Coordinates of C-alpha atoms in Angstrom, one line a residue:
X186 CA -28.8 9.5 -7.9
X187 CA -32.3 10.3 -9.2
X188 CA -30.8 11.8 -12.0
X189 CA -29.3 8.9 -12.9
X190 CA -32.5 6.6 -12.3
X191 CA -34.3 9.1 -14.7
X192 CA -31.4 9.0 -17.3
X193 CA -31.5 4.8 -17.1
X194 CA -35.8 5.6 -17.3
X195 CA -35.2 8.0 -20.4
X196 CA -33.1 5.3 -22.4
X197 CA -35.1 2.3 -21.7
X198 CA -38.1 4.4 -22.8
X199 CA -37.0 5.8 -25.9
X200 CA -35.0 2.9 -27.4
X201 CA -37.0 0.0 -28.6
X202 CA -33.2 -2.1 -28.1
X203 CA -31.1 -1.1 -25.4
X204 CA -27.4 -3.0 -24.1
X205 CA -26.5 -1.7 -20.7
X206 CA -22.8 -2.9 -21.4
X207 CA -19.2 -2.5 -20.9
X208 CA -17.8 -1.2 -23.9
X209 CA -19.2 0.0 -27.1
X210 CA -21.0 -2.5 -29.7
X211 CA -18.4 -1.5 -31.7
X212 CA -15.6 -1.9 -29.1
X213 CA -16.7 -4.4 -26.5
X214 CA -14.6 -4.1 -23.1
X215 CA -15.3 -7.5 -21.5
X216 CA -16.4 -10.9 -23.3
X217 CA -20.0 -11.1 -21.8
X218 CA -20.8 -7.8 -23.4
X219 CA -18.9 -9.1 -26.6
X220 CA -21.0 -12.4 -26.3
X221 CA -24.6 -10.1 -26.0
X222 CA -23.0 -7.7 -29.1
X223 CA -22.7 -10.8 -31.4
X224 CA -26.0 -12.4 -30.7
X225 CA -27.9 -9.0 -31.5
X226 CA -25.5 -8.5 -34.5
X227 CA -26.2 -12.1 -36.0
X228 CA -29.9 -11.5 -35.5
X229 CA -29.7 -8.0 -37.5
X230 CA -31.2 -6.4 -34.4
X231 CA -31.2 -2.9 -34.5
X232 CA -30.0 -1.4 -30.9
X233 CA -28.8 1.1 -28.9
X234 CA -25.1 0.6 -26.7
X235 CA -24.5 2.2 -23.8
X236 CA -21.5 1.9 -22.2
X237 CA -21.7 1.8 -18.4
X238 CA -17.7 2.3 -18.1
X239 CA -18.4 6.2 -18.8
X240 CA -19.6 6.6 -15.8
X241 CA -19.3 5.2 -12.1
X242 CA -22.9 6.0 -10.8
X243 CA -24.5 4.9 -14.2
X244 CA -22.3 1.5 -13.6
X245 CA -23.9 1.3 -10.1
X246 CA -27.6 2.8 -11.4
X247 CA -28.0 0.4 -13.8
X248 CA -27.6 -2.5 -11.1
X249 CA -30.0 -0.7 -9.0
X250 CA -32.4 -0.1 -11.5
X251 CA -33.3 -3.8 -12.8
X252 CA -32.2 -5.2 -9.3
X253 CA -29.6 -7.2 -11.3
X254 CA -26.1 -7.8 -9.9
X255 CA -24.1 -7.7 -13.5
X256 CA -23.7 -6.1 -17.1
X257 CA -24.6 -6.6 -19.4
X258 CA -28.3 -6.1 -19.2
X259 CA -30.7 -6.0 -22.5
X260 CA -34.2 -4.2 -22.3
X261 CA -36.7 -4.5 -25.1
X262 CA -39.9 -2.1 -24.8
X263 CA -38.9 -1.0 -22.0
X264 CA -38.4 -4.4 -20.2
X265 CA -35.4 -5.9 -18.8
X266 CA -34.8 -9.3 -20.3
X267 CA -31.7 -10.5 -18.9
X268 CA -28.0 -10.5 -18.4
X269 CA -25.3 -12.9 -21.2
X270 CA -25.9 -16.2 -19.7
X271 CA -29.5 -15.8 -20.1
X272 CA -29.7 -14.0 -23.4
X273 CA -27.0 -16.9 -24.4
X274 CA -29.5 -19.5 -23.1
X275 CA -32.6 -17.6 -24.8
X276 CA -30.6 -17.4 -28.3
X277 CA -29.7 -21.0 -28.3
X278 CA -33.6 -22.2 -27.8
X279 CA -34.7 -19.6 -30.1
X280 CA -37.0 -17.8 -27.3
X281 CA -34.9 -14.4 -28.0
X282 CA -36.2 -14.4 -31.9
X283 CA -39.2 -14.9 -30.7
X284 CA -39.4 -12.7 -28.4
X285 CA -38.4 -10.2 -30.3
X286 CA -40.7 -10.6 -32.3
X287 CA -43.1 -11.2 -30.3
X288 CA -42.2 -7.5 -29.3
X289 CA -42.5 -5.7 -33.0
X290 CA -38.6 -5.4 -33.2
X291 CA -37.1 -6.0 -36.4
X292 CA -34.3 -8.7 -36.9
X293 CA -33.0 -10.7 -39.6
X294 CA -34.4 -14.2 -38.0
X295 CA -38.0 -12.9 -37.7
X296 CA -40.0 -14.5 -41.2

């Protein structure tokens, strides 16, 4: 399981956008991960997809890791930021732009 943790560690790390999801951005395999895809997509955010449907114990690691019960999960700079409903809620007041940018990363909303 460590490996796993490290391999979660590694792309959290290394990508300045990362989607825990299920699914591809390209494919999405269940609508909250389809709702997250959109919101980065409209907002021109560059990110990175990993699909947690590849594999059971990165499905599991991935809940263990942010101590969050469901995916999708979005980490920018290496933090966890939330699951659909609250990325939904974040996009909606405008908190997610700003955080972004807030955070360096590039997106079509930030001035």
């Amino acid at each position: 399981m460590t490996g796993i943790n490290d391999f979660i560690d590694q792309e959290v790390k290394s990508n300045d956008v990362v989607l825990f999801m299920k699914g591809t951005p390209g494919f999405p395999q269940c609508g909250f991960s389809g709702q997250v895809v959109q919101i980065l997509d409209y907002l021109g955010v560059n990110y990175k997809g990993v699909n947690v449907l590849a594999d059971d114990d990165l499905r599991q690691g991935i809940k263990d890791y942010s101590n969050w019960p469901t995916i999708p999960q979005l980490y920018v700079k290496g933090e966890f930021v939330g699951g659909c409903d609250i990325i939904r809620e974040m996009f909606q007041a405008g908190e997610l732009q700003d955080h972004l940018q807030e955070k360096g990363v590039a997106s079509k909303g930030a001035a």
